[in-house]
Amino acid sequence: MKIYVGSLNPSKLTAVSEAFPEETVVEMDVDSKVSSQPFSDEETLEGAIFRARECAMASKADLGIGLEGGVMEIDDDLYLCNWGALVDKYENIYTAAGARIPLPEEVHVQMNKGLELGEVMEKYTQKNNVRKQEGAVGIFTNGQMNRDKMFQHIVTLLKGQWEYDQL
């Protein structure tokens, strides 16, 4: 089976490869058609679905997977959020969300100025490419969770739903 992933981000590709170890995973550069920094659950989910649909439409794809990270507000707090979508060749759509953790106030303030979380995290941690490594989730969980594991959890939920429908 050939699975196309709508991203070139190593964390997302690793997540799909680990959830589907026997399958061929192909990266595909796909625009999410949402803002570069999704700022709600709805927008983050929309980006994941769009990426998955674009991948599923690729000529040799059996499955398309889209994974999208974003943030969302509850009351006055900003939370990390992430969504995934799996679209099969019959255009069935499966969706799942992952972990949510509150972000520090100083991150919230910077993001309200229009910066993307990745940019803020690089300044906050004085590290490069945080979004392609442990991510904000890795920083703020002291390494107990990272982007690979967070997205793998979502992909496992997607895979399970899709497999259930195959029965």
Coordinates of N, CA and C in Angstrom, one line a residue, residues 30-145:
V30 N 2.4 19.8 0.2 CA 1.0 20.2 0.0 C 0.8 21.4 0.8
D31 N 0.2 22.4 0.2 CA -0.3 23.6 1.0 C -1.5 23.3 1.7
S32 N -1.6 23.7 3.0 CA -2.8 23.4 3.8 C -4.0 24.3 3.4
K33 N -3.8 25.4 2.7 CA -4.9 26.3 2.3 C -5.5 27.0 3.5
V34 N -4.8 26.9 4.7 CA -5.2 27.7 5.9 C -4.0 28.6 6.2
S35 N -4.2 29.5 7.1 CA -3.1 30.4 7.5 C -1.9 29.6 7.9
S36 N -0.7 30.2 7.8 CA 0.5 29.5 8.2 C 0.6 29.1 9.7
Q37 N -0.2 29.9 10.4 CA -0.4 29.6 11.9 C -1.8 29.4 12.2
P38 N -2.4 28.2 12.0 CA -3.8 28.0 12.4 C -4.1 28.4 13.8
F39 N -5.2 29.2 14.1 CA -5.4 29.7 15.4 C -6.8 29.3 16.0
S40 N -7.2 28.1 15.6 CA -8.4 27.4 16.2 C -8.4 26.0 15.8
D41 N -9.2 25.2 16.6 CA -9.3 23.8 16.2 C -9.9 23.7 14.8
E42 N -10.9 24.5 14.5 CA -11.5 24.4 13.2 C -10.5 24.6 12.1
E43 N -9.7 25.6 12.2 CA -8.8 26.0 11.1 C -7.7 24.9 11.0
T44 N -7.3 24.4 12.2 CA -6.2 23.3 12.2 C -6.8 22.1 11.5
L45 N -8.0 21.7 11.9 CA -8.6 20.5 11.3 C -8.8 20.7 9.8
E46 N -9.3 21.9 9.4 CA -9.4 22.2 7.9 C -8.1 22.0 7.2
G47 N -7.0 22.4 7.7 CA -5.7 22.3 7.1 C -5.3 20.8 6.9
A48 N -5.6 20.0 8.0 CA -5.3 18.6 7.9 C -6.1 17.9 6.9
I49 N -7.4 18.2 6.8 CA -8.3 17.5 5.8 C -7.8 17.9 4.4
F50 N -7.5 19.2 4.2 CA -7.1 19.6 2.8 C -5.9 18.9 2.4
R51 N -4.9 18.8 3.3 CA -3.6 18.1 3.0 C -3.9 16.6 2.6
A52 N -4.8 16.0 3.5 CA -5.1 14.5 3.2 C -5.8 14.3 1.9
R53 N -6.7 15.2 1.6 CA -7.5 15.1 0.3 C -6.5 15.2 -0.9
E54 N -5.7 16.2 -0.8 CA -4.7 16.4 -1.9 C -3.8 15.2 -2.1
C55 N -3.4 14.6 -1.0 CA -2.6 13.4 -1.1 C -3.3 12.2 -1.6
A56 N -4.6 12.1 -1.2 CA -5.4 10.9 -1.6 C -5.6 11.0 -3.1
M57 N -5.6 12.2 -3.7 CA -5.9 12.4 -5.1 C -4.7 12.1 -5.9
A58 N -3.5 11.9 -5.3 CA -2.3 11.6 -6.1 C -2.5 10.3 -6.7
S59 N -2.1 10.1 -7.9 CA -2.4 9.0 -8.8 C -2.1 7.6 -8.2
K60 N -1.1 7.5 -7.4 CA -0.7 6.2 -6.9 C -1.0 6.0 -5.4
A61 N -1.7 6.9 -4.8 CA -2.0 6.9 -3.4 C -3.1 5.9 -3.1
D62 N -2.9 5.1 -2.0 CA -4.0 4.3 -1.5 C -4.7 5.1 -0.3
L63 N -3.8 5.8 0.4 CA -4.3 6.7 1.5 C -3.6 8.0 1.4
G64 N -4.2 9.1 1.8 CA -3.6 10.4 2.0 C -3.7 10.8 3.5
I65 N -2.7 11.3 4.0 CA -2.7 11.7 5.4 C -2.2 13.1 5.5
G66 N -3.0 13.9 6.3 CA -2.6 15.3 6.5 C -2.5 15.5 8.0
L67 N -1.5 16.1 8.5 CA -1.2 16.4 9.9 C -1.0 17.9 10.0
E68 N -1.7 18.5 11.0 CA -1.6 20.0 11.1 C -1.5 20.3 12.6
G69 N -0.5 21.2 12.9 CA -0.4 21.7 14.2 C -0.9 23.2 14.3
G70 N -1.5 23.5 15.4 CA -2.0 24.9 15.5 C -2.1 25.2 17.0
V71 N -2.8 26.3 17.3 CA -3.1 26.7 18.6 C -4.6 27.1 18.7
M72 N -5.1 27.1 19.9 CA -6.5 27.5 20.1 C -6.6 28.1 21.5
E73 N -7.6 29.0 21.6 CA -7.8 29.8 22.8 C -9.0 29.2 23.6
I74 N -8.8 29.1 24.9 CA -9.9 28.8 25.8 C -9.8 29.9 26.9
D75 N -10.9 30.6 27.0 CA -10.9 31.8 27.9 C -9.7 32.7 27.5
D76 N -8.8 32.9 28.5 CA -7.7 33.8 28.2 C -6.4 33.0 28.0
D77 N -6.5 31.7 27.9 CA -5.3 30.8 27.7 C -5.1 30.3 26.3
L78 N -3.9 30.2 25.9 CA -3.6 29.6 24.6 C -3.1 28.2 24.7
Y79 N -3.7 27.3 23.9 CA -3.3 25.9 24.0 C -2.7 25.4 22.7
L80 N -1.8 24.5 22.7 CA -1.3 23.8 21.6 C -2.3 22.9 21.2
C81 N -2.6 22.8 19.8 CA -3.5 21.7 19.4 C -3.0 21.1 18.1
N82 N -3.4 20.0 17.8 CA -3.0 19.3 16.5 C -4.1 18.3 16.1
W83 N -4.2 18.3 14.7 CA -5.2 17.4 14.1 C -4.6 16.6 13.0
G84 N -5.3 15.5 12.7 CA -4.9 14.7 11.6 C -6.1 14.3 10.8
A85 N -5.9 14.0 9.5 CA -7.0 13.4 8.7 C -6.4 12.4 7.8
L86 N -7.2 11.4 7.6 CA -6.8 10.3 6.6 C -8.0 10.2 5.6
V87 N -7.6 10.2 4.3 CA -8.6 10.1 3.3 C -8.2 8.9 2.4
D88 N -9.2 8.0 2.2 CA -8.9 6.8 1.4 C -9.3 7.1 -0.1
K89 N -9.0 6.1 -0.9 CA -9.2 6.2 -2.4 C -10.7 6.4 -2.7
Y90 N -11.6 6.1 -1.7 CA -13.1 6.2 -1.9 C -13.6 7.5 -1.4
E91 N -12.6 8.4 -1.0 CA -12.9 9.7 -0.4 C -13.5 9.7 1.0
N92 N -13.4 8.6 1.7 CA -13.9 8.6 3.1 C -12.9 9.4 3.9
I93 N -13.3 10.2 4.8 CA -12.5 11.0 5.7 C -12.6 10.6 7.1
Y94 N -11.4 10.4 7.7 CA -11.3 10.0 9.1 C -10.5 11.1 9.8
T95 N -10.9 11.6 10.9 CA -10.2 12.7 11.6 C -9.9 12.3 13.1
A96 N -8.9 12.9 13.6 CA -8.5 12.7 15.0 C -7.7 13.9 15.5
A97 N -7.8 14.1 16.8 CA -7.1 15.2 17.4 C -6.1 14.6 18.5
G98 N -5.1 15.4 18.8 CA -4.1 14.9 19.8 C -4.1 15.8 21.0
A99 N -3.0 15.7 21.7 CA -2.7 16.4 22.9 C -3.0 17.9 22.9
R100 N -3.4 18.4 24.0 CA -3.5 19.8 24.2 C -2.8 20.2 25.5
I101 N -1.9 21.2 25.4 CA -1.3 21.7 26.6 C -1.3 23.2 26.6
P102 N -1.4 23.9 27.7 CA -1.4 25.3 27.7 C 0.0 25.8 27.4
L103 N 0.1 26.9 26.7 CA 1.3 27.6 26.4 C 1.6 28.7 27.4
P104 N 2.8 29.0 27.7 CA 3.1 30.1 28.6 C 2.6 31.4 28.1
E105 N 2.3 32.3 29.0 CA 1.8 33.6 28.7 C 2.7 34.4 27.7
E106 N 4.0 34.3 27.9 CA 4.9 35.0 27.0 C 4.8 34.5 25.6
V107 N 4.5 33.2 25.4 CA 4.3 32.7 24.0 C 3.0 33.2 23.5
H108 N 2.0 33.2 24.3 CA 0.7 33.8 23.9 C 0.8 35.2 23.4
V109 N 1.5 36.0 24.2 CA 1.7 37.4 23.9 C 2.4 37.6 22.5
Q110 N 3.5 36.8 22.3 CA 4.2 36.9 21.0 C 3.3 36.4 19.8
M111 N 2.5 35.4 20.0 CA 1.7 34.9 19.0 C 0.6 35.9 18.6
N112 N 0.1 36.6 19.6 CA -0.9 37.7 19.4 C -0.4 38.8 18.6
K113 N 1.0 38.9 18.5 CA 1.6 39.9 17.6 C 1.7 39.4 16.2
G114 N 1.2 38.2 15.9 CA 1.3 37.7 14.6 C 2.4 36.8 14.2
L115 N 3.2 36.4 15.2 CA 4.3 35.4 15.0 C 3.7 34.0 15.0
E116 N 4.4 33.1 14.2 CA 4.0 31.7 14.2 C 4.7 31.1 15.4
L117 N 4.1 30.0 15.9 CA 4.6 29.3 17.1 C 6.1 28.8 16.8
G118 N 6.4 28.3 15.7 CA 7.8 27.9 15.4 C 8.8 29.1 15.6
E119 N 8.4 30.2 15.1 CA 9.3 31.4 15.3 C 9.4 31.8 16.8
V120 N 8.3 31.8 17.5 CA 8.3 32.1 18.9 C 9.2 31.1 19.7
M121 N 9.0 29.8 19.3 CA 9.8 28.8 20.0 C 11.3 28.9 19.8
E122 N 11.7 29.3 18.6 CA 13.1 29.5 18.4 C 13.7 30.6 19.2
K123 N 12.9 31.7 19.3 CA 13.4 32.8 20.2 C 13.3 32.4 21.7
Y124 N 12.2 31.7 22.1 CA 12.0 31.4 23.4 C 13.1 30.4 23.9
T125 N 13.5 29.4 23.1 CA 14.5 28.4 23.5 C 15.9 28.7 23.0
Q126 N 16.1 29.7 22.1 CA 17.4 30.0 21.5 C 17.9 28.7 20.8
K127 N 17.0 28.0 20.2 CA 17.3 26.8 19.4 C 16.8 26.9 18.0
N128 N 17.4 26.3 17.0 CA 16.9 26.3 15.6 C 16.0 25.1 15.3
N129 N 15.1 25.3 14.4 CA 14.2 24.2 13.9 C 13.5 23.4 15.0
V130 N 13.0 24.0 16.0 CA 12.3 23.3 17.1 C 11.1 22.6 16.5
R131 N 10.4 23.2 15.5 CA 9.2 22.6 14.9 C 9.6 21.3 14.1
K132 N 10.8 21.2 13.7 CA 11.2 19.9 13.0 C 11.9 18.9 13.9
Q133 N 11.9 19.3 15.2 CA 12.5 18.4 16.2 C 11.5 18.1 17.3
E134 N 11.8 18.5 18.5 CA 10.9 18.1 19.6 C 9.6 18.9 19.6
G135 N 9.6 20.1 19.0 CA 8.4 20.9 19.0 C 8.1 21.6 20.3
A136 N 7.1 22.4 20.3 CA 6.7 23.1 21.6 C 6.3 22.0 22.6
V137 N 5.6 21.0 22.2 CA 5.2 19.9 23.1 C 6.4 19.3 23.8
G138 N 7.5 19.1 23.1 CA 8.7 18.6 23.7 C 9.3 19.5 24.7
I139 N 9.3 20.8 24.4 CA 9.9 21.8 25.3 C 9.1 21.8 26.6
F140 N 7.8 22.0 26.4 CA 6.9 22.2 27.6 C 6.5 21.0 28.3
T141 N 6.9 19.8 27.9 CA 6.7 18.6 28.7 C 8.1 18.0 29.1
N142 N 9.1 18.8 29.1 CA 10.4 18.4 29.5 C 10.9 17.1 28.8
G143 N 10.5 17.0 27.5 CA 11.0 15.9 26.7 C 10.2 14.6 26.9
Q144 N 9.1 14.7 27.8 CA 8.3 13.5 28.0 C 7.5 13.1 26.8
M145 N 7.2 14.1 25.9 CA 6.5 14.0 24.7 C 7.2 14.7 23.7

